[in-house]
Short mmCIF file of C-alpha atoms in Angstrom, two decimals:
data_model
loop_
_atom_site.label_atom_id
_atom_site.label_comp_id
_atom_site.label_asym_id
_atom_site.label_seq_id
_atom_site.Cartn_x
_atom_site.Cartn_y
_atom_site.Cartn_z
CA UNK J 5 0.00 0.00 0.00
CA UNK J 6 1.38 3.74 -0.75
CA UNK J 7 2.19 6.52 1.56
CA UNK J 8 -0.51 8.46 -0.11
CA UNK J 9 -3.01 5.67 0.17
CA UNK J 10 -2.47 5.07 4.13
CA UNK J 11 -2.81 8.90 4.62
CA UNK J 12 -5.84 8.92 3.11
CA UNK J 13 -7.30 5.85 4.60
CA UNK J 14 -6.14 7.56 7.88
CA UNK J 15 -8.26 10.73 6.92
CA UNK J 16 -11.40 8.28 5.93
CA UNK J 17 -11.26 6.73 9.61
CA UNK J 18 -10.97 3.52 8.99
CA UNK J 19 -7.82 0.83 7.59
CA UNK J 20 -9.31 -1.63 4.91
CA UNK J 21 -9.87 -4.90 6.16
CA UNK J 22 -9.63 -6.76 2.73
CA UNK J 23 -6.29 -8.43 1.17
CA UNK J 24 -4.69 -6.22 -1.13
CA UNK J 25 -4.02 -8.72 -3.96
CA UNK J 26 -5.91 -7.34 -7.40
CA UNK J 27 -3.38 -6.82 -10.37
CA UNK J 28 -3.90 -3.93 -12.53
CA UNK J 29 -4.88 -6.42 -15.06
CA UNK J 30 -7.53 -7.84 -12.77
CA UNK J 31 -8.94 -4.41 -12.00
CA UNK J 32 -9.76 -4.76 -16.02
CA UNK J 33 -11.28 -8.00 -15.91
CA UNK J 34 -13.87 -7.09 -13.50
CA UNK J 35 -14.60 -3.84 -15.99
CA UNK J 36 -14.73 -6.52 -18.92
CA UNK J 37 -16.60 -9.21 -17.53
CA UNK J 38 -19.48 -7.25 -15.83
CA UNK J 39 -19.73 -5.35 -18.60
CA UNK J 40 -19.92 -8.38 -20.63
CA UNK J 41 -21.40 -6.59 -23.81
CA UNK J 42 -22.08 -10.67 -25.31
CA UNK J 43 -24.90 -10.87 -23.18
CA UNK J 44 -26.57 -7.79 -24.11
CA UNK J 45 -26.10 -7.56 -28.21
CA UNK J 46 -26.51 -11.16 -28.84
CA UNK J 47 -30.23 -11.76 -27.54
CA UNK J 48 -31.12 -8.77 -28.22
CA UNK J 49 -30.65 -8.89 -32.34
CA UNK J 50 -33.55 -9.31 -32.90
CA UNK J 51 -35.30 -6.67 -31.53
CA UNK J 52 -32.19 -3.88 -32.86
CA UNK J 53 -32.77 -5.12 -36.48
CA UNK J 54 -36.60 -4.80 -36.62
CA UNK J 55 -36.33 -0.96 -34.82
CA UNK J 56 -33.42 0.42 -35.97
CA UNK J 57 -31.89 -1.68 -38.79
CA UNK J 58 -27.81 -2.76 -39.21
CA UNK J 59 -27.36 1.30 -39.43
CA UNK J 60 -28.64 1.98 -36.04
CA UNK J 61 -27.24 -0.83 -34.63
CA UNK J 62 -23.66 0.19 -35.75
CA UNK J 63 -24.02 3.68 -35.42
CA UNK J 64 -26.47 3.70 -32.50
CA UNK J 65 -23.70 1.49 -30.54
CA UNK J 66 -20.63 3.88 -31.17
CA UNK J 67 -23.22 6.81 -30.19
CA UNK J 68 -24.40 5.73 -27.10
CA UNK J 69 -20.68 4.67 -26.54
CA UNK J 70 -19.31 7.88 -26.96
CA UNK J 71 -22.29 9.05 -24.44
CA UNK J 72 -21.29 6.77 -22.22
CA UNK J 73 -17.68 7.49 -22.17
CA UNK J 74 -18.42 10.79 -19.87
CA UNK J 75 -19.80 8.83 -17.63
CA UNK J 76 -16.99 6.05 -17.51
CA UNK J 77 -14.14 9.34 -17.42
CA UNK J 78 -16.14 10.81 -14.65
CA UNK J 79 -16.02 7.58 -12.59
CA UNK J 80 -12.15 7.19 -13.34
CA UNK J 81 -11.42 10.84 -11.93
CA UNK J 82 -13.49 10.61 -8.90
CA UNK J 83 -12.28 7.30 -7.89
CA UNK J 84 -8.27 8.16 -8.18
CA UNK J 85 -9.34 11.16 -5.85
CA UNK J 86 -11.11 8.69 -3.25
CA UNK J 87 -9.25 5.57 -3.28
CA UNK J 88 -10.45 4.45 0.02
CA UNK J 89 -13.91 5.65 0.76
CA UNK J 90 -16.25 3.59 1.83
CA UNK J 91 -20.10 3.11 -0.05
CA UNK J 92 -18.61 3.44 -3.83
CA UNK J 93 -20.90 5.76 -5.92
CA UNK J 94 -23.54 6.85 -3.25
CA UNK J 95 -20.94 7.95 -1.02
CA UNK J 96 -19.13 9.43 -3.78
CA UNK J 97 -22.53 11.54 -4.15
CA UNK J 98 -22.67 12.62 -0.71
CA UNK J 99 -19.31 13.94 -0.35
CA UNK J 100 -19.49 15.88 -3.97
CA UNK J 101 -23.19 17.45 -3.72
CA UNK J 102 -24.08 20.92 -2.01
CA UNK J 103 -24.71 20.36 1.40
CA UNK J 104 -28.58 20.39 0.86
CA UNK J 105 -28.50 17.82 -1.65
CA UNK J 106 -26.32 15.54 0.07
CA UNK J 107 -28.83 12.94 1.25
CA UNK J 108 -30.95 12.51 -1.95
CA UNK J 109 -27.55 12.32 -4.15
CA UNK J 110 -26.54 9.64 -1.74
CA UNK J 111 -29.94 7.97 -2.24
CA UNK J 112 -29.09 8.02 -6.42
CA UNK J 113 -25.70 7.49 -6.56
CA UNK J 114 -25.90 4.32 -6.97
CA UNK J 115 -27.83 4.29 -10.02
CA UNK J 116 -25.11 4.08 -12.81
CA UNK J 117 -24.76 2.14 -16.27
CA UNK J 118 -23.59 -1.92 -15.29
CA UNK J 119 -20.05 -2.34 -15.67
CA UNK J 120 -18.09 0.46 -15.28
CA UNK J 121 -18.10 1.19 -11.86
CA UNK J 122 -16.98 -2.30 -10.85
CA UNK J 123 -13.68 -1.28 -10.09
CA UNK J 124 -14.64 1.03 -7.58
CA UNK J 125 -15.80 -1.72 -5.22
CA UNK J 126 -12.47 -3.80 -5.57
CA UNK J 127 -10.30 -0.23 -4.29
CA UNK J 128 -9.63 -2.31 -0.98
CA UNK J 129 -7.94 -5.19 -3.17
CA UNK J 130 -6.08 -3.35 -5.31
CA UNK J 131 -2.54 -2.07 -4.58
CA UNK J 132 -1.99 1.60 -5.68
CA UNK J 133 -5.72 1.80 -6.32
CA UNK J 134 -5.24 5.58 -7.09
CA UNK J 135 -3.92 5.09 -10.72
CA UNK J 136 -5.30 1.38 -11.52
CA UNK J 137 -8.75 1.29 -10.82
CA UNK J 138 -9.18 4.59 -13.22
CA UNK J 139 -7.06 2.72 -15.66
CA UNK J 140 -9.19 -0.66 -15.02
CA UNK J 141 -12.34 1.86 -15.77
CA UNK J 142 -11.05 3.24 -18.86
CA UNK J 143 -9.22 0.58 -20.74
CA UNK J 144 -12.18 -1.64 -19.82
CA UNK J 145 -14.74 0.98 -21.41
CA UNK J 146 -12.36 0.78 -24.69
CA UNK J 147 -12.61 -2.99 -24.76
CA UNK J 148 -16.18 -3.08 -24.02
CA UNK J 149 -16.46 -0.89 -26.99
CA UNK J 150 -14.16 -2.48 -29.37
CA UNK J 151 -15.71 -5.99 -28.98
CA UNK J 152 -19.35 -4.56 -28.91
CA UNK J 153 -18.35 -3.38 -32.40
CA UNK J 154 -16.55 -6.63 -33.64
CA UNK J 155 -19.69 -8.62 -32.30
CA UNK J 156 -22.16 -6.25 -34.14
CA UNK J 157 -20.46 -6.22 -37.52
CA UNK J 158 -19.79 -10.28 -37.57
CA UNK J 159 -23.64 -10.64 -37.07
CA UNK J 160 -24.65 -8.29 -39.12
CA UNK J 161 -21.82 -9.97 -42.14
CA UNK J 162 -23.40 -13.09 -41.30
CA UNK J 163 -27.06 -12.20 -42.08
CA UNK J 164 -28.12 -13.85 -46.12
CA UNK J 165 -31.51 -13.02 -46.07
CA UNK J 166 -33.05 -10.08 -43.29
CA UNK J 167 -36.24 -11.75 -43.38
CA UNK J 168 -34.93 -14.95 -42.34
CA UNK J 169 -33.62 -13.68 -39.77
CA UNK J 170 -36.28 -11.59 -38.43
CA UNK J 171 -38.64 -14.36 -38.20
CA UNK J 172 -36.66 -17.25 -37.22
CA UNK J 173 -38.18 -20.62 -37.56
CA UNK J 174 -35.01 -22.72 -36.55
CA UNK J 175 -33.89 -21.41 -33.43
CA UNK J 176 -36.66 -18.98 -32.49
CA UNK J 177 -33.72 -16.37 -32.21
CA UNK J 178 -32.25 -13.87 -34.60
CA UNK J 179 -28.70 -14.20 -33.17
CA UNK J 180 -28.66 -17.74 -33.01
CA UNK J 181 -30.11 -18.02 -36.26
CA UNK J 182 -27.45 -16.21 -37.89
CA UNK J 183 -25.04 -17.94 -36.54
CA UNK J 184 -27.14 -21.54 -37.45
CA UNK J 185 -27.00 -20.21 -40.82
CA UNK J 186 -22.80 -19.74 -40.87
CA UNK J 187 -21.78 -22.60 -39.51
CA UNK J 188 -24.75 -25.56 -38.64
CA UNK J 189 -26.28 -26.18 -35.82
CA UNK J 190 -22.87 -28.53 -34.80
CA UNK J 191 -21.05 -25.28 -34.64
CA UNK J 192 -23.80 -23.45 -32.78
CA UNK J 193 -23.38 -25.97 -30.00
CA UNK J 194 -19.94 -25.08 -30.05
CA UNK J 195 -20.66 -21.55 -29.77
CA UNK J 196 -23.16 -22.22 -27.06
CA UNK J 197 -20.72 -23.29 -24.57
CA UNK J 198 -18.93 -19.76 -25.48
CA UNK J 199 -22.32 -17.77 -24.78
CA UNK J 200 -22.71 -19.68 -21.76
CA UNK J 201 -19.32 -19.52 -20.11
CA UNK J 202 -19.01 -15.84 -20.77
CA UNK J 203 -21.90 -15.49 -19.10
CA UNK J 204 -20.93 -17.43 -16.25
CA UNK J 205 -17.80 -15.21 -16.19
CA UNK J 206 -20.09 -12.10 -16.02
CA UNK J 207 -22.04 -13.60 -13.06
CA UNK J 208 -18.91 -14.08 -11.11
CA UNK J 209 -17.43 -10.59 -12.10
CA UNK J 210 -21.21 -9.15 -10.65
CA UNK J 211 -21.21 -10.97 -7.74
CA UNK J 212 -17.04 -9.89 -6.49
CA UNK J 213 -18.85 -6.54 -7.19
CA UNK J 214 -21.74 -6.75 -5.26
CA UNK J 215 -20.21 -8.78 -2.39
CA UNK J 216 -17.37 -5.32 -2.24
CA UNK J 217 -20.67 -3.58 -1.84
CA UNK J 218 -22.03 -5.70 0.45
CA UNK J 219 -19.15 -5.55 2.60
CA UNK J 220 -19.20 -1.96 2.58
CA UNK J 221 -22.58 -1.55 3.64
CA UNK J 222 -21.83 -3.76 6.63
CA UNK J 223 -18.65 -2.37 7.59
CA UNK J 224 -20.46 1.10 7.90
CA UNK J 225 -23.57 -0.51 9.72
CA UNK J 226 -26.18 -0.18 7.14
CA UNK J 227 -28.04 -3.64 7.72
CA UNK J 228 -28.58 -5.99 10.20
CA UNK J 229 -25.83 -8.19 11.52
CA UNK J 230 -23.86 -6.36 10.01
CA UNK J 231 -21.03 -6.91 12.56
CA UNK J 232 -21.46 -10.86 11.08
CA UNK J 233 -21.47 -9.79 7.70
CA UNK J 234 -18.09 -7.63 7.88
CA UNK J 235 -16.40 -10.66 8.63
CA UNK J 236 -13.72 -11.25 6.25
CA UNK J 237 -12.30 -15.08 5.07
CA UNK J 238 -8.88 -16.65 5.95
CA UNK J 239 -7.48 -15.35 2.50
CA UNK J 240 -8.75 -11.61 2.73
CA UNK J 241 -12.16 -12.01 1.42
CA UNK J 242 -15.72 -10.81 1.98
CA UNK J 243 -16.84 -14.65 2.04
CA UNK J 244 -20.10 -14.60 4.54
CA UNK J 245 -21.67 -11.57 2.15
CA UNK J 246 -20.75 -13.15 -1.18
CA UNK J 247 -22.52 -16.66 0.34
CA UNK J 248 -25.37 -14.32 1.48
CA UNK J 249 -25.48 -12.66 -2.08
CA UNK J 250 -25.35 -16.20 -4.13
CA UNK J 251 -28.70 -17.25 -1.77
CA UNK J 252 -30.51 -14.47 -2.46
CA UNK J 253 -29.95 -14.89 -6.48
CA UNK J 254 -31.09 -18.36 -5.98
CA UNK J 255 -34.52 -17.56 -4.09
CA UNK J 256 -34.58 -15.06 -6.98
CA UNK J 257 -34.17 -17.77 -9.71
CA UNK J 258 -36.90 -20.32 -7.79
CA UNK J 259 -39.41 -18.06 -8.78
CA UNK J 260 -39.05 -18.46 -12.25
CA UNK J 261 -39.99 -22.08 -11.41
CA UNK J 262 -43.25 -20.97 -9.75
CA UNK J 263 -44.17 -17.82 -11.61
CA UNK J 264 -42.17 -16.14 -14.78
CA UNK J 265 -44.69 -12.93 -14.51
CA UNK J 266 -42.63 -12.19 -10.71
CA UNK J 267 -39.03 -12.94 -11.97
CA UNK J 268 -39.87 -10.61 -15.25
CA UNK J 269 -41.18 -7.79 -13.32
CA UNK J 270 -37.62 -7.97 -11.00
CA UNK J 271 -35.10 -8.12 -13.69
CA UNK J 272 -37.74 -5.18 -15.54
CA UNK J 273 -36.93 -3.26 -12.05
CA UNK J 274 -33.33 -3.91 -12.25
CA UNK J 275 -32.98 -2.57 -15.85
CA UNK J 276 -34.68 0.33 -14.75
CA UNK J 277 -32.12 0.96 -12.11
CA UNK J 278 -29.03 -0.03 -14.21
CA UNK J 279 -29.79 2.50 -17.11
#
């Protein structure tokens, strides 16, 4: 840990309880994989072709991109000037907003595009978190970009006929139709077990996020047993939150076994919060 990181921690109250042992390259892969751009263009092909067309989707991507990009800069140059502040983006908001505002911009701090604040909540983890969680932020933004691109412009190469693709009668799905199309459905098996480990890898990037948050909460008090919760594992990690975080998904996931109407209307909530 730096000179300028203890002083600061000193000035926060508090020394971070969590192992210092993230890699400026790791600080990237949590950017990367909770971003995870696969899992939002590819099922959602269909829908961008029949709205916008392969102009929008191109052009529509790099816009909303470049958009986004303030965002992601802002996020890099608040977090290199609070390395080790406790509550991420909400307390982030309280310390930055007018005095009057500070309780409602705590309140929607938190509300941020998925992905790019992921580093923020791995600042205890990472050594010299000053400089490589803004460059985690950043560089991850570009790569989240660059392969949103590459995966928009091989589907859209791979499409033969539009209106085979826009009603599917293969697959049911424009993406995976495309890709039935290019290569048979032998190589769409193959490509299945890509989808689904990258989304694996996505789910385990989101839940190292929200078990930093989790811990955070805790450590300031915010929930009950929190004192439990704080707890940290033998090798420096928030294991008793990230177990409580992985039951909660499951209860979440049950429902869709009992009623699909319930587990829609939650992840329509969290999509609402995320954007």
């Amino acid at each position: 840990m730096s000179e300028i990181e203890g002083v600061r921690q000193g000035d926060v109250g508090y020394l971070a309880s969590l192992k210092r042992m993230f890699s400026p390259l790791k600080a990237l892969a949590t950017t990367v994989s909770v971003t995870s751009v696969m899992t939002g263009i590819v099922p959602l092909t269909q829908q961008a072709l029949s709205s916008g067309g392969p102009v929008v989707m191109v052009f529509g991507f790099a816009f909303i991109c470049a958009i986004t990009s303030m965002i992601a800069m802002s996020l890099a140059d608040i977090s290199s000037g609070f390395p080790n502040v406790k509550g991420g983006l909400a307390e982030y908001s309280r310390r930055l907003a007018p005095p009057h505002l500070k309780r409602i911009s705590s309140w929607t701090g938190s509300f941020t595009l998925a992905g790019y604040d992921a580093p923020i909540h791995t600042l205890y983890n990472t050594e010299n978190a000053a400089t490589r969680v803004p460059r985690g932020i950043l560089f991850g933004f570009l790569v989240a970009f660059v392969l949103g691109e590459i995966i928009i412009l091989t589907l859209l190469f791979g499409i033969s006929d539009i209106q085979l693709i826009l009603n599917p009668v293969i697959s049911g799905i424009a993406s995976l139709e495309i890709f039935i199309h290019l290569v048979g459905k032998s190589g769409v098996a193959y490509l299945l077990v890509i989808f689904t480990v990258t989304f694996f890898l996505c789910g385990q990037g989101i839940l190292r996020a929200v078990s930093e948050i989790g811990h955070e909460l805790a450590e300031s008090g915010a929930f009950p047993k929190s004192k439990f919760f704080s707890q940290v594992g033998s090798k420096g990690q928030p294991i008793r939150v990230g177990w409580f975080c992985v039951a909660v998904s499951c209860c979440i996931g049950i429902l869709y076994l009992g009623n699909t109407t319930i587990l829609q209307a939650l992840t329509s909530a969290v999509v609402m919060e995320l954007k």
